Structure formats: C-alpha cells, structure tokens
C-alpha cells in the first residue's frame, strides 16, 4: 500500500479519496474548507495544513480541484506541492484543466525527479461514487504503469492517451462532443414544445436511432420533469469549454459550434443558473423563445 | 391484402415498396425514372405513367419522394394524385417534408373523403432494407389504425405523434438533435487531430460516457477511415434543416445551433460534397482549419 497526499475534497474528490482509503492506502488530506474532509478524516485519513504539508514524503500526490488557477496555486503557490514533493514520487492531477498547464507542471516536476500524470475524469459524481469513471491519462508510460493500481481503483476505463497534456486534450474532445449533443437536445425539445408535440412520445420515436445519445436518454427526461439539479455544474462546463476554445485558438483551430454553445451557456449563467446542471441550457433557449 | 399506389422508388422507396410486394400487396408504381422501378416490376408490381394513374382506385396511396416541391407536384400537380384518389382510401406520405404542407394535403384530401398520414422515417437505407425504420406518424387515429399493418411491415418503431403534421414535426426534432450531435463529433475529432491525439484511442475514452452518441459510434469510425460514402446525403440533410428553420421561424423560435450547423453544411455542399454522407461535415471543418 502507498502513502498518498490528496488535495481537494469536493463532490468528485471526496468519494475518490474514500475509495483509496478503503483500498488500504494511507491518505493525508488538504482541502480549502476543512469541514469537507470530515468524513475522510473519520475514515482514517490524516489532515495537513497546506498542499506542501500534504505532499511531503509521499509515494503519490493527487489533486482534484476546481479551476486551472486553483491547480496552479496548489502546485506552484507559496505553500505549493512543488516545495516538498520528493524525487521518485508520482504526481497525479485529476482536475479538468488546461493542457498547457499540464505540460508546465510535468516539466517543472521532472526537474525535481518527479513524474506527473494529467488524469481528468468523466462520469460525474455518480461515476466517482461507483468508481466507474473514465480516466483519460497523459504522461510518461513509466508513471502510468506505476499509478495504474490507483487509477483502476477509481475508474473502469483507464487509458493512457499520450504524453503530458494528452489526458486533458482528450477530456476537451469529450466536452466538445457534449456541447454539440446538448445544444441539439435542447433545441429539439423546445421545437417540440412549440410544435405542440407530446415530448415523451416524441422521444420514443427519436431516441433509438441516429439521433440517439446519452444526453437524450439521461438529461431530456429531467428537463421534462423540470429537474435542473446538477449532475454536472453549468459553471464547470463553461470553464471547460473556455479552456477548449483557448487551446483551439492557440492551435489556430476554428470551432464555431463550441463557441456558440459556450456563449449560450454564458447566458444560462446570466439567468442565475450557474450552479444548476448542464440541462439548464434549456432555460436559455426557452428565454430566447419568450416562453418564460 | 390491399391495392397500393406507390410513388417514388429511390434508395428508400424501392426497398420499402419491395417489402409490401413480398407481404402480398398489389402495388402500382410510378417514379420519374422508370429504370429505378425495374426490380419492383420484375417482382410483380404494375407500372403507371403518372401519379394520378398510380393512385386510381387504390386502397392506399403512398409517396416517398425527395423534396417538398416534388410532393406538392405529385399530389396537386396536373397529373397529381388528387385527381383520381378515391373516397375512403388512405394517403400516406413517407417523405421528410414541410409540416405545413402535410396539413395542406390533409385538408385538401379530407374534402375528397380521403384520410391522410404524414409518416416520415428515420433509419436510412439500412433501416429501409431491414424494415427497422422508425416511422413518425401524424394524422387521424382512424387512418393510423387502418394503415398500421402496412407501417409495421416497414418499421419497428411506429408511433402516432398527433394530428396532421405531427409526424413531420417529430422528424424535425430528430434532425435538430442530429445537427448538434454531428457538429460536436466533427469538432471533437478535428480538435483531437490538432492536439496530436491518436483518434481511435481518444474515442475509446469518450464514447462510453456522457459524450456517447450514435454518430460517435457509427460515423466517427468512417471519418477515421476517410470514408465519406453516404448513409444519408448532405443535400437531404440541408433540405431537412432548412425546413426545420423555416418552421421555427414561423413559430418565432430561435434555434442558433441548428442555424449554424445548416450554414456549415452549406459549406460542405460548396466543397462539392453534397452527395456525400453527413459525416462529410468533417471536410468543412478541416477546410476551415487550413488542413487540406
């Protein structure tokens, strides 16, 4: 079993850390709001007062924070991981963050004899609780092999996608596909409402064929019930799309569909629904149709 | 068994008509290019020289043509179905066409004692050949019940969606969802290429989760092989999206995602790929990225 420094215990980080404690690893936790680590400390984890304290002398150091700037602070900040992480250990970041930041971290840690993996996940809080996440990994093969037992305790699809940043880039592909799927879904639903269709009956006709998608199966029924509770936060999706657009711009790649969906989701935030689930895109379309 | 006038024997109409001949119905065929009806005539169908001749004294009159203007001509034209269709018979249009035209046809035929159904399908040529289509039906319940044995010979999901036009509106919902799914897919792929990912490996990470969709499973692998052959023509998809946008405008509904995808597909036509499959959207994105 390994010693693990774990930083970030939000809706994703908490159940993930819990699986590792259950597997017998010795975790040392830091998170901004100590109360969010309560369960984990009760389950046997130790508390650290800073990222650098959590990272000190561990086999693995894992981060699962909210935004790229949080990650930057946790790694490079005054009390950052980089001050104490030991040579020969492995750093794993599960945050969905900037691919270029993943490369910067990999380079900086390598100078200290530390290999790092960017390992963003998909599958949401349910996937985190059930350890059925898809984990998209970027980094050196040696680090991937060493980290595999930990990663496979947390996810069911664990794939090395390439060197540093490749995990983040893969996650961007995931979010870009979802952006399209979501706008198609909510526009189809609002069209159906306007055309006077019974939406449940309409969905029976279309969900089994070429229009079929996860969103239609899982989120459309929530919209029909008026359930906007978050599986995945609008605010986080806006962040992810922003990262993808920034990276695409850097690569001189025009993604008009993603850019439009990003804008529509900013409108969802403007309607006060940033902490709702991504299905709240429906609210923006409804608003544009003068239907609220 | 019934007598059926059948108009239109393209990639969809031909296998559909064939199923009905096999089921023992007596078909009389008209199509613009007689050679396309050859197989059906050999299988026992009779030939008619015009829509009105095909429609004369039949129990059912079915149409499966290309565009709304073709349907308009076939029904209301100089040699149109409306001249000869007998009271008590049922008219079924399988074309993906304008919902408002479906209502016009229903009203005009009702005056002649004929009930009509708009019954657009999804499932493509494969669905037509295997009789696994989803058939989205609009019209009166009485007509639906009478036509059901015929519809169920052609499709596996046969659902009455509402009155005249509701079948077409449902098909529009289907196409709107696909428009979003497609733009998400091709943007995800092109991003992956630019980011230097191995696309097959990337797809393994994303296709099982919240990004999962029919397009990703069925069309992405074709794009990876450079296979742009049509399952569904770009030209027909542009037509369908144009109808949906026109109807949405009439209903004062703004569909920015659909409008954008429509524009991108017009660019696919401009690149000479109108007779390619819908996955050719990838070509437009590639072109915009200066990658060809």
Coordinates of C-alpha atoms in Angstrom, one line a residue, chain B residues 14-276:
Chain B
X14 CA -37.5 0.9 -53.5
X15 CA -36.8 -1.4 -50.6
X16 CA -39.9 -0.2 -48.8
X17 CA -42.1 -1.0 -51.8
X18 CA -40.4 -4.3 -52.1
X19 CA -41.4 -5.3 -48.5
X20 CA -45.0 -4.6 -49.3
X21 CA -44.9 -6.7 -52.5
X22 CA -43.4 -9.5 -50.5
X23 CA -46.2 -9.2 -48.0
X24 CA -48.7 -9.9 -50.8
X25 CA -50.0 -6.4 -51.5
X26 CA -50.7 -5.4 -55.1
X27 CA -48.5 -2.4 -56.0
X28 CA -48.9 0.0 -58.9
X29 CA -45.7 2.1 -59.2
X30 CA -44.9 5.5 -60.6
X31 CA -41.5 7.1 -60.4
X32 CA -39.8 9.7 -62.5
X33 CA -37.0 7.4 -63.8
X34 CA -38.7 4.2 -64.9
X35 CA -35.4 2.2 -64.7
X36 CA -35.4 2.6 -61.0
X37 CA -38.6 0.6 -60.8
X38 CA -37.3 -2.3 -62.8
X39 CA -36.7 -4.7 -59.9
X40 CA -40.1 -3.9 -58.5
X41 CA -41.8 -4.5 -61.8
X42 CA -40.0 -7.8 -62.1
X43 CA -41.2 -8.7 -58.6
X44 CA -44.8 -8.3 -59.8
X45 CA -45.7 -4.6 -59.5
X46 CA -47.6 -2.8 -62.2
X47 CA -46.4 0.3 -63.9
X48 CA -48.3 3.6 -64.0
X49 CA -47.5 6.5 -66.3
X50 CA -48.3 9.2 -63.8
X51 CA -49.1 9.8 -60.1
X52 CA -52.8 10.0 -60.9
X53 CA -52.7 6.7 -62.8
X54 CA -50.9 5.1 -59.8
X55 CA -53.4 6.5 -57.3
X56 CA -56.6 5.5 -59.2
X57 CA -59.0 3.2 -57.3
X58 CA -56.4 2.0 -54.7
X59 CA -56.9 1.3 -51.0
X60 CA -53.7 3.1 -50.1
X61 CA -51.6 5.7 -52.0
X62 CA -48.0 6.0 -50.7
X63 CA -45.4 8.6 -51.6
X64 CA -41.7 8.6 -50.9
X65 CA -40.1 11.4 -53.0
X66 CA -37.1 13.8 -52.5
X67 CA -38.3 17.3 -51.7
X68 CA -41.4 19.1 -50.6
X69 CA -41.8 20.6 -54.1
X70 CA -41.8 17.0 -55.5
X71 CA -44.5 16.1 -53.1
X72 CA -46.5 19.1 -54.0
X73 CA -46.3 18.3 -57.6
X74 CA -47.1 14.6 -57.1
X75 CA -50.2 15.5 -55.0
X76 CA -51.5 18.7 -56.5
X77 CA -49.8 18.8 -60.0
X78 CA -51.5 18.5 -63.4
X79 CA -51.3 14.7 -63.2
X80 CA -51.5 14.6 -59.4
X81 CA -52.8 12.0 -57.0
X82 CA -55.7 14.4 -56.0
X83 CA -57.3 14.0 -59.4
X84 CA -58.0 10.3 -59.0
X85 CA -57.7 9.2 -55.4
X86 CA -60.9 7.5 -54.3
X87 CA -63.0 8.4 -51.3
X88 CA -62.4 6.0 -48.4
X89 CA -58.8 5.4 -49.3
X90 CA -55.8 6.4 -47.2
X91 CA -52.9 8.6 -48.4
X92 CA -49.5 8.0 -46.7
X93 CA -46.6 10.3 -47.3
X94 CA -43.2 8.9 -46.2
X95 CA -41.2 11.9 -47.5
X96 CA -39.4 14.2 -45.0
X97 CA -41.3 17.4 -45.9
X98 CA -42.8 20.6 -44.6
X99 CA -45.2 20.1 -41.7
X100 CA -47.4 22.8 -43.1
X101 CA -47.6 21.0 -46.4
X102 CA -48.7 17.9 -44.6
X103 CA -51.6 19.9 -43.1
X104 CA -52.5 21.4 -46.5
X105 CA -52.6 17.9 -48.0
X106 CA -54.6 16.5 -45.2
X107 CA -57.2 19.3 -45.6
X108 CA -57.4 19.0 -49.3
X109 CA -57.8 15.2 -49.3
X110 CA -60.3 15.3 -46.5
X111 CA -62.6 17.3 -48.7
X112 CA -62.5 14.3 -51.1
X113 CA -63.2 11.8 -48.3
X114 CA -59.6 10.7 -48.1
X115 CA -57.7 10.5 -44.8
X116 CA -54.0 11.1 -44.9
X117 CA -50.9 10.4 -42.8
X118 CA -47.6 12.2 -42.8
X119 CA -45.2 9.4 -41.9
X120 CA -41.5 10.4 -42.3
X121 CA -39.0 7.8 -41.4
X122 CA -35.5 7.6 -39.9
X123 CA -33.1 4.7 -40.1
X124 CA -31.6 5.3 -43.6
X125 CA -31.3 2.9 -46.4
X126 CA -30.2 0.1 -44.0
X127 CA -33.4 0.6 -42.0
X128 CA -35.5 0.6 -45.2
X129 CA -33.9 -2.7 -46.3
X130 CA -34.2 -4.4 -43.0
X131 CA -37.6 -2.9 -42.2
X132 CA -36.3 -1.5 -39.0
X133 CA -37.3 2.1 -39.6
X134 CA -38.7 4.5 -37.0
X135 CA -41.9 5.8 -38.5
X136 CA -43.2 9.1 -37.0
X137 CA -46.8 9.5 -37.9
X138 CA -49.2 12.4 -38.0
X139 CA -52.8 12.2 -38.8
X140 CA -56.2 11.0 -37.6
X141 CA -56.2 7.9 -35.3
X142 CA -58.7 6.1 -37.6
X143 CA -56.3 6.4 -40.5
X144 CA -53.4 5.3 -38.3
X145 CA -55.2 2.2 -37.2
X146 CA -56.1 1.3 -40.8
X147 CA -52.6 1.9 -42.1
X148 CA -50.8 0.1 -39.2
X149 CA -50.3 -3.3 -40.9
X150 CA -48.5 -1.5 -43.7
X151 CA -46.5 0.7 -41.5
X152 CA -45.5 -2.2 -39.2
X153 CA -44.3 -4.1 -42.3
X154 CA -41.8 -1.3 -42.9
X155 CA -40.6 -0.2 -39.5
X156 CA -40.0 -1.5 -36.0
X157 CA -40.9 1.8 -34.1
X158 CA -44.3 3.0 -35.4
X159 CA -45.8 5.8 -33.3
X160 CA -48.7 8.1 -33.8
X161 CA -47.4 11.5 -32.7
X162 CA -50.6 13.6 -33.2
X163 CA -52.7 15.2 -35.9
X164 CA -51.6 16.1 -39.4
X165 CA -48.1 17.5 -39.5
X166 CA -47.0 15.9 -36.1
X167 CA -45.1 13.2 -37.9
X168 CA -43.1 15.8 -39.8
X169 CA -42.6 17.9 -36.7
X170 CA -41.2 14.8 -34.8
X171 CA -38.8 14.2 -37.7
X172 CA -37.6 17.8 -37.4
X173 CA -36.8 17.1 -33.7
X174 CA -34.8 14.1 -34.8
X175 CA -32.9 16.2 -37.4
X176 CA -32.3 19.0 -34.9
X177 CA -30.8 16.6 -32.4
X178 CA -28.6 15.1 -35.1
X179 CA -27.4 18.5 -36.2
X180 CA -26.0 19.1 -32.7
X181 CA -24.6 15.7 -32.4
X182 CA -22.8 16.0 -35.7
X183 CA -21.1 19.3 -35.1
X184 CA -20.0 18.1 -31.7
X185 CA -18.5 15.0 -33.2
X186 CA -16.6 16.6 -36.0
X187 CA -15.2 19.4 -33.8
X188 CA -14.1 16.9 -31.2
X189 CA -12.3 14.9 -34.0
X190 CA -10.6 17.9 -35.6
X191 CA -9.5 19.1 -32.1
X192 CA -8.1 15.7 -31.4
X193 CA -6.1 15.8 -34.7
X194 CA -4.7 19.2 -34.0
X195 CA -3.8 18.3 -30.4
X196 CA -1.9 15.3 -31.8
X197 CA -4.0 12.6 -30.2
X198 CA -4.5 9.1 -31.6
X199 CA -8.2 9.4 -32.5
X200 CA -9.0 5.7 -32.1
X201 CA -7.6 5.8 -28.5
X202 CA -9.4 9.0 -27.8
X203 CA -12.7 7.6 -28.9
X204 CA -12.2 4.6 -26.5
X205 CA -12.0 7.1 -23.6
X206 CA -15.0 9.2 -24.6
X207 CA -17.6 7.1 -26.3
X208 CA -18.8 5.1 -23.3
X209 CA -19.8 8.1 -21.2
X210 CA -21.8 11.4 -21.3
X211 CA -20.4 12.2 -24.8
X212 CA -21.7 8.9 -26.2
X213 CA -23.9 9.1 -29.2
X214 CA -24.9 7.2 -32.4
X215 CA -22.8 9.5 -34.5
X216 CA -19.7 8.8 -32.5
X217 CA -20.2 5.1 -32.7
X218 CA -21.2 4.9 -36.3
X219 CA -19.8 7.8 -38.2
X220 CA -16.6 8.7 -36.4
X221 CA -15.0 5.4 -37.4
X222 CA -15.9 6.1 -41.1
X223 CA -14.3 9.6 -40.8
X224 CA -11.1 7.9 -39.4
X225 CA -11.0 5.7 -42.5
X226 CA -11.6 8.6 -44.8
X227 CA -14.9 7.0 -45.8
X228 CA -17.4 9.7 -46.8
X229 CA -19.8 7.5 -48.7
X230 CA -23.5 8.4 -48.0
X231 CA -25.6 6.7 -45.4
X232 CA -27.6 9.9 -45.5
X233 CA -26.9 12.6 -48.2
X234 CA -25.6 16.0 -47.2
X235 CA -28.1 17.5 -49.7
X236 CA -31.0 15.9 -48.0
X237 CA -29.8 16.9 -44.6
X238 CA -29.5 20.6 -45.8
X239 CA -33.1 20.3 -47.0
X240 CA -34.3 18.9 -43.7
X241 CA -32.6 21.6 -41.6
X242 CA -33.9 24.3 -44.0
X243 CA -37.5 23.0 -43.3
X244 CA -36.9 23.0 -39.6
X245 CA -35.5 26.5 -39.6
X246 CA -38.4 27.7 -41.8
X247 CA -41.0 26.2 -39.4
X248 CA -39.1 27.5 -36.4
X249 CA -39.2 31.0 -37.9
X250 CA -42.9 30.7 -38.5
X251 CA -43.3 29.7 -34.8
X252 CA -41.0 32.6 -33.7
X253 CA -38.4 30.2 -32.4
X254 CA -34.7 31.0 -32.4
X255 CA -32.5 27.9 -33.0
X256 CA -29.0 29.3 -33.1
X257 CA -27.3 25.8 -33.0
X258 CA -29.4 24.5 -35.9
X259 CA -28.8 27.7 -37.9
X260 CA -25.1 27.4 -37.5
X261 CA -25.0 23.7 -38.5
X262 CA -27.1 24.4 -41.5
X263 CA -24.6 27.1 -42.6
X264 CA -21.7 24.7 -42.1
X265 CA -23.4 22.0 -44.2
X266 CA -24.0 24.6 -47.0
X267 CA -20.2 25.0 -46.9
X268 CA -19.9 21.2 -47.3
X269 CA -22.1 21.5 -50.4
X270 CA -19.8 24.3 -51.6
X271 CA -16.9 21.9 -51.3
X272 CA -18.6 19.6 -53.8
X273 CA -19.7 17.0 -51.2
X274 CA -23.5 17.4 -51.4
X275 CA -23.8 13.8 -52.5
X276 CA -21.5 12.5 -49.7

